[in-house]
Amino acid sequence: MVAAEERSLALVTGATGGIGRALVRRLAESGMDLLLSARSDAALAALAATLPPGRTRHHACDLARDAGRLADAALALPRIDLIVHAAGVHDSGPWETTEDATLRSLLAVNVEAPTLLTRRLLPRLRATQGMVVFLNSTRGLDVAEHVGPYAASKHALRALADTLRLEVQGSGIRVLSVYPGSTDTPMQRAIQETKGHPYDPDTFIRPDDIAAMVMAALVLPRTAEVSDITIRPLGRPPDPLPAAGPAAA
């Protein structure tokens, strides 16, 4: 039996959301220990109950306020091999009508929390030659009307990841940004409902498709690194402009 301090361990934020949940299942199947985070303790406990016993811990928190406490919980563990930043919030609407609180939430969850967590845990990743995965969005690669603040937060996340990759060169740490297009998640369902569009999950990327791509990057030989993955739904036309309204992962 492999001792706990010798088993690889992954921290996953947004663990109960669509993409986060799919990744959690894949990581558990690979034999990794897990520290899972989301806002709901009940949802985390329900997810943990479906995973191999004794290999999963969970820490409920609102990343807009408590990212530091999550970092403390991770640092109390013997090692960190992987950080998956899957938590995120979304909002749509023109700049002119974006509320101050909405802008603060977008930046706190989508940018500040990944920055703080990665910075605090970087020494652990150096020790294990680990990996950081930033679940971004195709809105981190482009812009459109009525998603300015959200796109700005995702562009900032891309800059964070690209800068980190440069700064950890030679350390053995790998940094991956994933840019999914429209994906069948609770967040996507909320977005489409806000637009007043019927929801057909078959027209969106499946969360497990994204999880499979991340796992493929994770198991690459140490001689290689995947830096960016862009995934778009096959055959789906571009989304119409969104109506105003918030959603959260």
Short mmCIF file of C-alpha atoms in Angstrom, two decimals:
data_model
loop_
_atom_site.label_atom_id
_atom_site.label_comp_id
_atom_site.label_asym_id
_atom_site.label_seq_id
_atom_site.Cartn_x
_atom_site.Cartn_y
_atom_site.Cartn_z
CA MET A 1 0.00 0.00 0.00
CA VAL A 2 1.32 3.47 -0.95
CA ALA A 3 1.51 5.86 2.02
CA ALA A 4 -0.64 9.00 1.82
CA GLU A 5 2.41 11.27 1.70
CA GLU A 6 3.63 9.40 -1.39
CA ARG A 7 0.35 9.50 -3.33
CA SER A 8 -0.17 12.33 -5.81
CA LEU A 9 -2.73 14.90 -4.66
CA ALA A 10 -4.86 17.30 -6.68
CA LEU A 11 -6.67 20.43 -5.51
CA VAL A 12 -9.77 21.13 -7.61
CA THR A 13 -11.83 24.30 -7.21
CA GLY A 14 -15.33 24.42 -8.65
CA ALA A 15 -15.37 20.68 -8.04
CA THR A 16 -19.16 20.27 -8.12
CA GLY A 17 -19.67 22.17 -11.40
CA GLY A 18 -19.92 20.48 -14.77
CA ILE A 19 -16.28 20.51 -15.92
CA GLY A 20 -14.92 20.34 -12.38
CA ARG A 21 -17.03 17.31 -11.55
CA ALA A 22 -15.96 15.50 -14.73
CA LEU A 23 -12.31 16.16 -13.91
CA VAL A 24 -12.75 14.99 -10.33
CA ARG A 25 -14.06 11.64 -11.54
CA ARG A 26 -11.20 11.22 -14.01
CA LEU A 27 -8.60 12.15 -11.40
CA ALA A 28 -10.10 9.76 -8.86
CA GLU A 29 -10.02 6.96 -11.43
CA SER A 30 -6.33 7.70 -12.02
CA GLY A 31 -5.61 7.03 -8.34
CA MET A 32 -4.92 10.57 -7.15
CA ASP A 33 -5.92 11.82 -3.71
CA LEU A 34 -8.20 14.85 -3.91
CA LEU A 35 -8.89 18.09 -2.07
CA LEU A 36 -12.17 19.40 -3.47
CA SER A 37 -13.56 22.90 -3.10
CA ALA A 38 -16.90 24.51 -3.98
CA ARG A 39 -19.36 26.80 -2.25
CA SER A 40 -21.75 24.12 -0.98
CA ASP A 41 -20.55 21.72 1.70
CA ALA A 42 -23.56 19.48 1.08
CA ALA A 43 -22.79 19.22 -2.64
CA LEU A 44 -19.14 18.46 -1.89
CA ALA A 45 -20.08 15.74 0.61
CA ALA A 46 -22.47 14.18 -1.91
CA LEU A 47 -19.74 14.14 -4.57
CA ALA A 48 -17.13 12.74 -2.18
CA ALA A 49 -19.52 9.91 -1.26
CA THR A 50 -19.38 8.69 -4.88
CA LEU A 51 -15.57 8.51 -4.92
CA PRO A 52 -13.15 5.91 -3.51
CA PRO A 53 -13.24 6.09 0.30
CA GLY A 54 -10.36 7.58 2.24
CA ARG A 55 -8.87 9.42 -0.74
CA THR A 56 -10.94 12.61 -0.79
CA ARG A 57 -11.10 15.69 1.43
CA HIS A 58 -13.33 18.68 0.82
CA HIS A 59 -13.35 22.30 1.91
CA ALA A 60 -16.40 24.47 1.23
CA CYS A 61 -15.67 28.15 0.69
CA ASP A 62 -16.61 31.22 -1.30
CA LEU A 63 -13.46 31.97 -3.29
CA ALA A 64 -14.39 35.64 -3.48
CA ARG A 65 -13.68 35.87 0.26
CA ASP A 66 -11.99 32.70 1.50
CA ALA A 67 -9.31 31.69 -1.01
CA GLY A 68 -6.69 32.17 1.69
CA ARG A 69 -8.38 29.62 3.94
CA LEU A 70 -8.44 27.11 1.11
CA ALA A 71 -4.72 27.67 0.59
CA ASP A 72 -4.18 27.03 4.31
CA ALA A 73 -6.12 23.76 4.05
CA ALA A 74 -4.02 22.67 1.08
CA LEU A 75 -0.76 23.57 2.81
CA ALA A 76 -1.74 21.36 5.75
CA LEU A 77 -1.51 18.33 3.42
CA PRO A 78 1.76 16.48 2.79
CA ARG A 79 2.04 17.39 -0.89
CA ILE A 80 0.39 19.09 -3.86
CA ASP A 81 0.93 17.73 -7.37
CA LEU A 82 -1.87 19.40 -9.31
CA ILE A 83 -4.05 22.49 -9.02
CA VAL A 84 -7.15 22.69 -11.21
CA HIS A 85 -8.80 26.11 -11.22
CA ALA A 86 -12.27 25.12 -12.42
CA ALA A 87 -14.29 27.63 -10.37
CA GLY A 88 -15.66 30.62 -12.23
CA VAL A 89 -18.50 33.12 -12.41
CA HIS A 90 -20.13 34.60 -15.50
CA ASP A 91 -22.08 37.76 -16.19
CA SER A 92 -23.40 39.42 -19.32
CA GLY A 93 -24.58 42.91 -20.07
CA PRO A 94 -23.15 46.22 -21.29
CA TRP A 95 -20.33 47.92 -19.42
CA GLU A 96 -22.58 50.86 -18.63
CA THR A 97 -24.99 48.80 -16.53
CA THR A 98 -22.50 46.46 -14.84
CA GLU A 99 -22.90 46.74 -11.08
CA ASP A 100 -19.82 47.40 -8.93
CA ALA A 101 -20.49 44.22 -6.94
CA THR A 102 -20.69 42.17 -10.14
CA LEU A 103 -17.35 43.46 -11.38
CA ARG A 104 -15.73 42.78 -8.02
CA SER A 105 -17.11 39.22 -8.00
CA LEU A 106 -15.87 38.49 -11.53
CA LEU A 107 -12.36 39.65 -10.69
CA ALA A 108 -12.28 38.04 -7.25
CA VAL A 109 -13.31 34.56 -8.38
CA ASN A 110 -11.95 34.44 -11.92
CA VAL A 111 -8.61 36.20 -11.34
CA GLU A 112 -7.71 36.95 -7.72
CA ALA A 113 -8.49 33.51 -6.26
CA PRO A 114 -6.43 31.57 -8.85
CA THR A 115 -3.60 34.06 -8.38
CA LEU A 116 -3.57 33.74 -4.59
CA LEU A 117 -3.91 29.96 -4.54
CA THR A 118 -1.21 29.39 -7.14
CA ARG A 119 1.20 31.81 -5.47
CA ARG A 120 0.73 30.27 -2.03
CA LEU A 121 1.08 26.69 -3.30
CA LEU A 122 3.90 27.23 -5.79
CA PRO A 123 6.62 25.94 -3.42
CA ARG A 124 4.71 22.65 -3.10
CA LEU A 125 4.43 22.39 -6.88
CA ARG A 126 8.16 23.01 -7.23
CA ALA A 127 8.81 20.14 -4.82
CA THR A 128 6.67 17.71 -6.84
CA GLN A 129 7.30 19.21 -10.30
CA GLY A 130 3.54 19.52 -10.50
CA MET A 131 1.03 21.12 -12.84
CA VAL A 132 -1.44 24.02 -12.79
CA VAL A 133 -4.56 23.90 -14.96
CA PHE A 134 -6.54 27.08 -15.57
CA LEU A 135 -10.05 26.43 -16.90
CA ASN A 136 -10.50 29.56 -18.96
CA SER A 137 -13.03 30.22 -21.76
CA THR A 138 -12.96 31.08 -25.44
CA ARG A 139 -13.90 34.53 -24.12
CA GLY A 140 -10.33 34.63 -22.87
CA LEU A 141 -9.27 34.63 -26.53
CA ASP A 142 -11.75 37.07 -28.04
CA VAL A 143 -14.32 39.71 -27.15
CA ALA A 144 -17.97 40.39 -27.94
CA GLU A 145 -20.58 42.92 -27.03
CA HIS A 146 -22.25 42.50 -23.64
CA VAL A 147 -19.58 40.24 -22.14
CA GLY A 148 -16.88 42.87 -21.57
CA PRO A 149 -16.30 42.46 -17.81
CA TYR A 150 -16.43 38.65 -18.04
CA ALA A 151 -14.09 38.59 -21.04
CA ALA A 152 -11.76 41.01 -19.26
CA SER A 153 -11.50 38.64 -16.30
CA LYS A 154 -10.71 35.73 -18.61
CA HIS A 155 -8.11 37.72 -20.55
CA ALA A 156 -6.50 38.53 -17.21
CA LEU A 157 -6.50 34.83 -16.32
CA ARG A 158 -4.78 34.05 -19.62
CA ALA A 159 -2.10 36.66 -18.86
CA LEU A 160 -1.61 35.16 -15.41
CA ALA A 161 -1.12 31.67 -16.83
CA ASP A 162 1.19 32.77 -19.64
CA THR A 163 3.35 34.81 -17.27
CA LEU A 164 3.51 31.99 -14.74
CA ARG A 165 4.61 29.58 -17.45
CA LEU A 166 7.53 31.87 -18.32
CA GLU A 167 8.53 32.35 -14.71
CA VAL A 168 8.60 28.65 -13.79
CA GLN A 169 10.59 27.52 -16.81
CA GLY A 170 13.24 25.06 -15.74
CA SER A 171 11.45 24.12 -12.51
CA GLY A 172 9.56 21.14 -13.94
CA ILE A 173 6.18 22.80 -13.30
CA ARG A 174 3.77 22.63 -16.22
CA VAL A 175 1.07 25.25 -16.83
CA LEU A 176 -1.99 24.52 -18.97
CA SER A 177 -4.76 26.89 -20.03
CA VAL A 178 -7.96 25.32 -21.35
CA TYR A 179 -10.33 27.43 -23.46
CA PRO A 180 -13.68 25.64 -23.79
CA GLY A 181 -16.42 26.92 -26.03
CA SER A 182 -20.06 26.45 -25.06
CA THR A 183 -20.21 23.44 -22.73
CA ASP A 184 -23.13 21.50 -21.26
CA THR A 185 -22.87 22.74 -17.67
CA PRO A 186 -25.24 24.27 -15.12
CA MET A 187 -23.64 27.63 -15.91
CA GLN A 188 -24.37 27.21 -19.62
CA ARG A 189 -27.95 26.20 -18.93
CA ALA A 190 -28.40 29.37 -16.85
CA ILE A 191 -26.88 31.48 -19.62
CA GLN A 192 -29.19 30.04 -22.27
CA GLU A 193 -32.23 30.45 -20.02
CA THR A 194 -31.28 34.11 -19.52
CA LYS A 195 -31.21 34.51 -23.31
CA GLY A 196 -34.61 32.84 -23.58
CA HIS A 197 -33.21 30.07 -25.79
CA PRO A 198 -34.31 26.42 -25.65
CA TYR A 199 -31.60 24.21 -24.18
CA ASP A 200 -30.36 21.21 -26.14
CA PRO A 201 -27.35 19.60 -24.39
CA ASP A 202 -26.42 17.71 -27.56
CA THR A 203 -25.33 20.98 -29.20
CA PHE A 204 -22.71 21.69 -26.54
CA ILE A 205 -19.36 20.18 -25.59
CA ARG A 206 -19.62 17.47 -22.95
CA PRO A 207 -17.70 18.20 -19.75
CA ASP A 208 -16.06 14.79 -19.95
CA ASP A 209 -14.61 15.68 -23.37
CA ILE A 210 -12.73 18.52 -21.70
CA ALA A 211 -11.72 16.32 -18.78
CA ALA A 212 -10.29 13.77 -21.21
CA MET A 213 -8.13 16.42 -22.87
CA VAL A 214 -6.80 17.63 -19.53
CA MET A 215 -5.95 14.07 -18.49
CA ALA A 216 -4.10 13.53 -21.76
CA ALA A 217 -1.95 16.59 -21.02
CA LEU A 218 -1.41 15.44 -17.44
CA VAL A 219 0.06 12.06 -18.40
CA LEU A 220 2.45 13.34 -21.05
CA PRO A 221 6.10 12.36 -20.59
CA ARG A 222 8.18 14.85 -18.62
CA THR A 223 9.86 15.90 -21.86
CA ALA A 224 6.70 17.61 -23.14
CA GLU A 225 4.16 20.24 -22.09
CA VAL A 226 0.80 21.25 -23.52
CA SER A 227 0.40 24.96 -22.89
CA ASP A 228 -3.02 25.70 -24.41
CA ILE A 229 -6.08 23.69 -25.43
CA THR A 230 -9.01 25.25 -27.29
CA ILE A 231 -12.15 23.12 -27.57
CA ARG A 232 -15.25 24.17 -29.49
CA PRO A 233 -18.55 22.36 -30.07
CA LEU A 234 -18.54 20.61 -33.44
CA GLY A 235 -20.95 22.14 -35.92
CA ARG A 236 -22.51 24.64 -33.50
CA PRO A 237 -22.93 28.16 -34.92
CA PRO A 238 -21.58 31.11 -32.90
CA ASP A 239 -23.81 32.14 -30.03
CA PRO A 240 -26.03 35.19 -30.50
CA LEU A 241 -25.26 38.17 -28.31
CA PRO A 242 -26.21 37.44 -24.71
CA ALA A 243 -28.85 39.28 -22.76
CA ALA A 244 -27.91 40.71 -19.39
CA GLY A 245 -27.81 38.44 -16.38
CA PRO A 246 -25.45 36.71 -13.96
CA ALA A 247 -24.59 33.03 -13.61
CA ALA A 248 -22.10 31.14 -11.48
CA ALA A 249 -20.33 27.78 -11.67
#
